[in-house]
Coordinates of N, CA and C in Angstrom, one line a residue:
X1 N 131.0 39.8 232.2 CA 129.7 40.5 232.4 C 129.9 42.0 232.0
X2 N 131.0 42.6 232.5 CA 131.3 44.0 232.3 C 131.4 44.3 230.8
X3 N 132.1 43.4 230.1 CA 132.3 43.6 228.6 C 131.0 43.6 227.9
X4 N 130.0 42.7 228.4 CA 128.7 42.6 227.7 C 128.0 44.0 227.9
X5 N 128.0 44.6 229.1 CA 127.3 45.8 229.3 C 127.9 46.9 228.5
X6 N 129.3 47.0 228.4 CA 129.9 48.0 227.6 C 129.6 47.8 226.1
X7 N 129.5 46.6 225.6 CA 129.2 46.3 224.3 C 127.7 46.7 224.0
X8 N 126.8 46.4 224.9 CA 125.4 46.8 224.7 C 125.3 48.3 224.7
X9 N 126.0 49.0 225.5 CA 125.9 50.5 225.6 C 126.4 51.0 224.2
X10 N 127.5 50.5 223.7 CA 128.1 51.0 222.5 C 127.1 50.7 221.3
X11 N 126.5 49.6 221.3 CA 125.5 49.2 220.3 C 124.3 50.2 220.4
X12 N 123.8 50.5 221.6 CA 122.7 51.4 221.7 C 123.1 52.8 221.2
X13 N 124.3 53.2 221.5 CA 124.7 54.6 221.1 C 124.8 54.6 219.6
X14 N 125.3 53.5 219.0 CA 125.4 53.5 217.5 C 124.0 53.5 216.9
X15 N 123.1 52.7 217.5 CA 121.7 52.7 216.9 C 121.0 54.0 217.0
X16 N 121.2 54.7 218.2 CA 120.5 56.0 218.4 C 121.1 57.0 217.4
X17 N 122.4 57.0 217.2 CA 123.0 58.0 216.3 C 122.6 57.7 214.9
X18 N 122.6 56.5 214.5 CA 122.2 56.1 213.1 C 120.7 56.4 212.9
X19 N 119.9 56.2 213.9 CA 118.4 56.4 213.7 C 118.1 57.9 213.6
X20 N 119.0 58.8 213.9 CA 118.7 60.2 213.8 C 118.2 60.8 215.1
X21 N 118.3 60.1 216.2 CA 117.9 60.7 217.4 C 118.9 61.7 217.9
X22 N 120.1 61.6 217.5 CA 121.1 62.6 217.9 C 121.3 63.4 216.6
X23 N 120.9 64.7 216.7 CA 121.0 65.6 215.5 C 122.3 66.4 215.6
X24 N 122.9 66.7 214.5 CA 123.9 67.7 214.5 C 123.3 69.1 214.4
X25 N 124.1 70.1 214.7 CA 123.6 71.5 214.7 C 122.8 71.9 213.5
X26 N 123.3 71.5 212.3 CA 122.6 71.9 211.1 C 121.3 71.3 211.0
X27 N 121.1 70.1 211.5 CA 119.7 69.5 211.5 C 118.8 70.3 212.3
X28 N 119.2 70.7 213.5 CA 118.4 71.5 214.4 C 118.1 72.9 213.7
X29 N 119.0 73.4 213.0 CA 118.8 74.7 212.4 C 117.9 74.5 211.2
X30 N 118.1 73.5 210.4 CA 117.2 73.3 209.3 C 115.7 73.1 209.7
X31 N 115.5 72.5 210.8 CA 114.1 72.2 211.2 C 113.4 73.5 211.5
X32 N 114.1 74.6 211.8 CA 113.5 75.9 212.2 C 113.6 76.9 211.0
X33 N 114.5 76.7 210.1 CA 114.8 77.7 209.1 C 113.6 77.9 208.1
X34 N 112.9 76.8 207.7 CA 111.8 77.0 206.8 C 110.7 77.9 207.5
X35 N 110.4 77.6 208.7 CA 109.4 78.5 209.4 C 109.9 79.9 209.6
X36 N 111.2 80.1 209.8 CA 111.8 81.4 209.9 C 111.6 82.2 208.6
X37 N 112.0 81.5 207.5 CA 111.8 82.2 206.2 C 110.4 82.5 205.9
X38 N 109.5 81.6 206.3 CA 108.0 81.9 206.1 C 107.6 83.1 206.8
X39 N 108.0 83.2 208.1 CA 107.7 84.4 208.9 C 108.2 85.6 208.3
X40 N 109.4 85.6 207.8 CA 110.0 86.8 207.2 C 109.2 87.2 205.9
X41 N 108.9 86.2 205.1 CA 108.2 86.5 203.8 C 106.8 87.0 204.1
X42 N 106.1 86.4 205.1 CA 104.7 86.9 205.4 C 104.8 88.3 206.1
X43 N 105.8 88.5 206.9 CA 106.0 89.8 207.5 C 106.2 90.9 206.5
X44 N 107.0 90.6 205.5 CA 107.3 91.5 204.4 C 106.0 91.8 203.6
X45 N 105.2 90.8 203.4 CA 103.9 91.0 202.6 C 103.0 91.9 203.4
X46 N 102.9 91.6 204.7 CA 102.0 92.4 205.5 C 102.5 93.9 205.7
X47 N 103.8 94.0 205.7 CA 104.4 95.3 205.8 C 104.0 96.1 204.5
X48 N 104.2 95.5 203.4 CA 103.9 96.1 202.1 C 102.4 96.4 202.0
X49 N 101.6 95.5 202.5 CA 100.1 95.8 202.5 C 99.8 97.0 203.4
X50 N 100.5 97.1 204.5 CA 100.3 98.3 205.3 C 100.7 99.6 204.6
X51 N 101.8 99.6 203.8 CA 102.2 100.7 203.0 C 101.1 101.1 202.0
X52 N 100.6 100.1 201.4 CA 99.5 100.3 200.4 C 98.3 100.9 201.0
X53 N 98.0 100.4 202.2 CA 96.8 101.0 202.9 C 97.0 102.4 203.3
X54 N 98.2 102.7 203.8 CA 98.6 104.1 204.1 C 98.4 105.0 202.9
X55 N 98.9 104.5 201.8 CA 98.8 105.3 200.5 C 97.4 105.6 200.1
X56 N 96.5 104.6 200.5 CA 95.1 104.8 200.2 C 94.3 105.5 201.3
X57 N 95.1 105.9 202.3 CA 94.5 106.5 203.5 C 93.5 105.6 204.3
X58 N 93.7 104.3 204.2 CA 93.0 103.3 204.9 C 93.8 102.9 206.1
X59 N 93.7 103.8 207.1 CA 94.6 103.6 208.3 C 94.2 102.4 209.2
X60 N 92.9 102.1 209.2 CA 92.5 100.9 209.9 C 93.1 99.6 209.4
X61 N 93.0 99.5 208.0 CA 93.6 98.3 207.4 C 95.2 98.3 207.5
X62 N 95.7 99.5 207.4 CA 97.2 99.6 207.6 C 97.6 99.2 208.9
X63 N 96.8 99.6 209.9 CA 97.2 99.3 211.3 C 97.1 97.8 211.5
X64 N 96.0 97.2 211.0 CA 95.9 95.7 211.1 C 97.1 95.0 210.4
X65 N 97.4 95.4 209.2 CA 98.5 94.8 208.5 C 99.9 95.0 209.2
X66 N 100.1 96.1 209.7 CA 101.4 96.3 210.4 C 101.5 95.6 211.7
X67 N 100.3 95.4 212.4 CA 100.3 94.5 213.6 C 100.7 93.1 213.3
X68 N 100.1 92.6 212.2 CA 100.5 91.2 211.7 C 101.9 91.1 211.3
X69 N 102.4 92.1 210.6 CA 103.8 92.2 210.2 C 104.7 92.1 211.5
X70 N 104.4 92.9 212.5 CA 105.2 93.0 213.7 C 105.2 91.6 214.4
X71 N 104.0 90.9 214.4 CA 103.9 89.6 215.0 C 104.8 88.6 214.2
X72 N 104.8 88.7 212.9 CA 105.6 87.8 212.1 C 107.1 88.0 212.3
X73 N 107.5 89.3 212.4 CA 108.9 89.6 212.7 C 109.3 89.2 214.1
X74 N 108.4 89.3 215.0 CA 108.7 88.8 216.4 C 108.8 87.3 216.4
X75 N 108.0 86.6 215.7 CA 108.1 85.1 215.6 C 109.4 84.7 215.0
X76 N 109.8 85.5 213.9 CA 111.1 85.2 213.3 C 112.2 85.4 214.3
X77 N 112.1 86.4 215.1 CA 113.2 86.7 216.0 C 113.3 85.5 217.1
X78 N 112.1 85.0 217.5 CA 112.1 83.9 218.4 C 112.7 82.7 217.8
X79 N 112.4 82.4 216.5 CA 113.0 81.3 215.9 C 114.5 81.5 215.7
X80 N 115.0 82.7 215.5 CA 116.4 83.0 215.4 C 117.1 82.7 216.8
X81 N 116.4 83.0 217.8 CA 117.0 82.7 219.2 C 117.2 81.2 219.3
X82 N 116.2 80.5 218.9 CA 116.3 79.0 218.9 C 117.5 78.5 218.1
X83 N 117.6 79.1 216.9 CA 118.7 78.7 216.0 C 120.0 79.0 216.6
X84 N 120.1 80.2 217.2 CA 121.4 80.6 217.8 C 122.0 79.7 218.8
X85 N 121.1 78.9 219.5 CA 121.5 78.0 220.4 C 122.5 77.0 219.8
X86 N 122.4 76.7 218.5 CA 123.2 75.8 217.8 C 124.3 76.4 217.0
X87 N 124.3 77.7 216.9 CA 125.2 78.4 216.0 C 126.7 78.2 216.4
X88 N 127.0 78.2 217.6 CA 128.4 78.0 218.0 C 129.0 76.6 217.7
X89 N 128.1 75.6 217.5 CA 128.5 74.3 217.2 C 128.7 74.1 215.7
X90 N 128.3 75.1 214.9 CA 128.5 74.9 213.4 C 130.0 75.0 213.0
X91 N 130.4 74.1 212.1 CA 131.7 74.1 211.6 C 132.0 75.0 210.5
X92 N 130.9 75.4 209.8 CA 131.0 76.1 208.5 C 130.7 77.6 208.8
X93 N 131.7 78.5 208.5 CA 131.6 79.9 208.8 C 130.5 80.5 207.9
X94 N 130.2 80.0 206.7 CA 129.2 80.5 205.8 C 127.9 80.5 206.5
X95 N 127.6 79.4 207.2 CA 126.3 79.3 207.9 C 126.2 80.3 209.0
X96 N 127.3 80.5 209.7 CA 127.3 81.5 210.8 C 127.1 82.9 210.2
X97 N 127.7 83.2 209.0 CA 127.5 84.5 208.4 C 126.1 84.7 207.9
X98 N 125.5 83.6 207.4 CA 124.1 83.6 207.0 C 123.2 83.9 208.2
X99 N 123.4 83.3 209.3 CA 122.5 83.5 210.5 C 122.7 84.9 211.0
X100 N 124.0 85.4 211.0 CA 124.2 86.8 211.4 C 123.5 87.8 210.5
X101 N 123.5 87.6 209.2 CA 122.8 88.5 208.3 C 121.3 88.5 208.5
X102 N 120.8 87.3 208.6 CA 119.3 87.2 208.8 C 118.9 87.8 210.2
X103 N 119.7 87.7 211.2 CA 119.4 88.2 212.5 C 119.4 89.8 212.4
X104 N 120.3 90.4 211.7 CA 120.3 91.8 211.5 C 119.2 92.3 210.7
X105 N 118.9 91.5 209.6 CA 117.8 91.8 208.7 C 116.5 91.9 209.5
X106 N 116.2 90.8 210.3 CA 115.0 90.8 211.1 C 114.9 91.9 212.1
X107 N 116.0 92.2 212.7 CA 116.0 93.3 213.7 C 115.6 94.7 213.0
X108 N 116.2 94.9 211.8 CA 115.8 96.1 211.1 C 114.4 96.1 210.6
X109 N 113.9 95.0 210.2 CA 112.5 94.9 209.8 C 111.5 95.1 211.0
X110 N 111.9 94.6 212.2 CA 111.1 94.9 213.4 C 111.1 96.4 213.7
X111 N 112.3 97.0 213.6 CA 112.3 98.5 213.8 C 111.5 99.2 212.8
X112 N 111.6 98.9 211.6 CA 110.8 99.5 210.5 C 109.3 99.4 210.8
X113 N 108.9 98.2 211.2 CA 107.5 98.0 211.5 C 107.0 98.8 212.7
X114 N 107.9 98.9 213.7 CA 107.5 99.8 214.9 C 107.4 101.2 214.4
X115 N 108.3 101.7 213.6 CA 108.2 103.1 213.1 C 107.0 103.3 212.2
X116 N 106.7 102.3 211.4 CA 105.5 102.5 210.5 C 104.2 102.4 211.3
X117 N 104.2 101.6 212.4 CA 103.0 101.6 213.3 C 102.8 103.0 213.9
X118 N 103.9 103.6 214.3 CA 103.7 105.0 214.9 C 103.3 106.0 213.8
X119 N 103.8 105.8 212.6 CA 103.4 106.7 211.5 C 101.9 106.6 211.3
X120 N 101.4 105.4 211.3 CA 99.9 105.2 211.0 C 99.1 105.9 212.1
X121 N 99.6 105.8 213.4 CA 98.9 106.4 214.5 C 98.8 107.9 214.3
X122 N 99.9 108.5 213.8 CA 99.9 110.0 213.6 C 99.1 110.3 212.4
X123 N 99.1 109.6 211.3 CA 98.3 109.9 210.2 C 96.8 109.8 210.5
X124 N 96.5 108.8 211.3 CA 95.1 108.6 211.7 C 94.6 109.8 212.6
X125 N 95.5 110.4 213.3 CA 95.2 111.5 214.1 C 95.4 112.9 213.5
X126 N 95.5 112.8 212.1 CA 95.7 114.1 211.3 C 96.9 114.8 211.7
X127 N 98.0 114.1 211.9 CA 99.3 114.8 212.1 C 100.3 114.2 211.1
X128 N 100.1 114.7 209.8 CA 101.0 114.2 208.8 C 102.4 114.5 208.9
X129 N 102.8 115.6 209.6 CA 104.2 116.0 209.8 C 104.9 114.9 210.6
X130 N 104.3 114.5 211.7 CA 104.9 113.5 212.6 C 104.8 112.1 211.9
X131 N 103.7 111.9 211.2 CA 103.5 110.6 210.5 C 104.6 110.5 209.4
X132 N 104.9 111.5 208.7 CA 105.9 111.5 207.6 C 107.3 111.2 208.2
X133 N 107.5 111.8 209.4 CA 108.8 111.6 210.0 C 109.0 110.1 210.4
X134 N 108.0 109.5 211.0 CA 108.1 108.1 211.3 C 108.1 107.2 210.1
X135 N 107.3 107.6 209.0 CA 107.3 106.8 207.8 C 108.7 106.9 207.1
X136 N 109.3 108.0 207.2 CA 110.7 108.2 206.6 C 111.7 107.3 207.3
X137 N 111.6 107.3 208.6 CA 112.4 106.4 209.4 C 112.2 104.9 209.1
X138 N 110.9 104.6 209.0 CA 110.6 103.2 208.7 C 111.2 102.8 207.3
X139 N 111.0 103.7 206.4 CA 111.6 103.5 205.0 C 113.1 103.3 205.0
X140 N 113.8 104.1 205.8 CA 115.2 104.0 205.9 C 115.6 102.6 206.5
X141 N 114.9 102.2 207.6 CA 115.2 100.9 208.2 C 115.0 99.8 207.3
X142 N 113.9 99.9 206.5 CA 113.5 98.8 205.6 C 114.5 98.7 204.4
X143 N 115.0 99.9 204.0 CA 116.0 99.9 202.9 C 117.3 99.1 203.4
X144 N 117.7 99.4 204.6 CA 118.9 98.7 205.1 C 118.6 97.2 205.2
X145 N 117.4 96.8 205.6 CA 117.0 95.4 205.7 C 117.0 94.7 204.4
X146 N 116.5 95.4 203.4 CA 116.5 94.9 202.0 C 117.9 94.7 201.5
X147 N 118.8 95.6 201.8 CA 120.2 95.4 201.4 C 120.8 94.1 202.1
X148 N 120.5 93.9 203.3 CA 121.0 92.7 204.0 C 120.4 91.5 203.4
X149 N 119.1 91.6 203.1 CA 118.4 90.4 202.5 C 119.1 90.1 201.1
X150 N 119.5 91.1 200.4 CA 120.2 90.9 199.1 C 121.6 90.2 199.4
X151 N 122.3 90.7 200.4 CA 123.6 90.0 200.8 C 123.4 88.6 201.2
X152 N 122.3 88.3 201.9 CA 122.0 86.9 202.4 C 121.7 86.1 201.1
X153 N 120.9 86.6 200.2 CA 120.6 85.8 199.0 C 121.9 85.6 198.2
X154 N 122.7 86.6 198.1 CA 124.0 86.5 197.4 C 124.9 85.4 198.0
X155 N 124.9 85.4 199.3 CA 125.7 84.3 200.1 C 125.2 82.9 199.7
X156 N 123.9 82.8 199.7 CA 123.3 81.5 199.3 C 123.7 81.1 197.9
X157 N 123.5 82.1 197.0 CA 123.9 81.9 195.6 C 125.3 81.5 195.4
X158 N 126.2 82.1 196.1 CA 127.6 81.8 196.0 C 128.0 80.5 196.6
X159 N 127.2 80.0 197.5 CA 127.5 78.8 198.2 C 126.3 77.8 198.1
X160 N 125.7 77.8 196.9 CA 124.5 77.0 196.7 C 124.6 75.5 197.0
X161 N 125.8 75.0 196.6 CA 126.0 73.5 196.9 C 126.0 73.3 198.4
X162 N 126.6 74.1 199.2 CA 126.7 74.0 200.6 C 125.3 74.1 201.2
X163 N 124.5 75.1 200.8 CA 123.1 75.2 201.3 C 122.2 74.1 200.9
X164 N 122.4 73.6 199.6 CA 121.6 72.5 199.2 C 121.9 71.3 200.0
X165 N 123.2 71.0 200.2 CA 123.6 69.9 201.0 C 123.0 69.9 202.4
X166 N 122.9 71.1 202.9 CA 122.4 71.2 204.3 C 120.9 71.2 204.3
X167 N 120.3 71.4 203.1 CA 118.8 71.4 203.0 C 118.2 72.7 203.3
X168 N 119.0 73.8 203.4 CA 118.4 75.1 203.7 C 117.7 75.7 202.5
X169 N 118.2 75.4 201.3 CA 117.5 75.8 200.1 C 117.1 74.6 199.2

């Protein structure tokens, strides 16, 4: 009787693992990565739209765009937190490096968005000196983020087979 129970348990474990109910870390990461990349892309687009609005002195639209960008970068950070739960279980150091790069990139983009938000507030209140100071800081943060984004893209390019196999690209 005991052998039958052990056999049934082993069969159930095998069926569950084969059916995909037990995911490995990369499966859990992949399920969130697409949404993370979408948040970053949309955040970038809204950030750039805010810049265009500032250049046109349309501070209301700029404020709206930067608020949306901030939300997208916050959403990306939340997804990164979920992904990090599985990072220690990854066997491939390239994936860990990729996640570290994207984490730093999102952090810088959040900072840039916060700075640009403040710049808009000062511009709208006719304080271009303070507005320019915050805009310059935002620009510096975003430049750093774009460099990290390039490093992340280079990492994917250099390891394209690994990322394709994982389904990340």
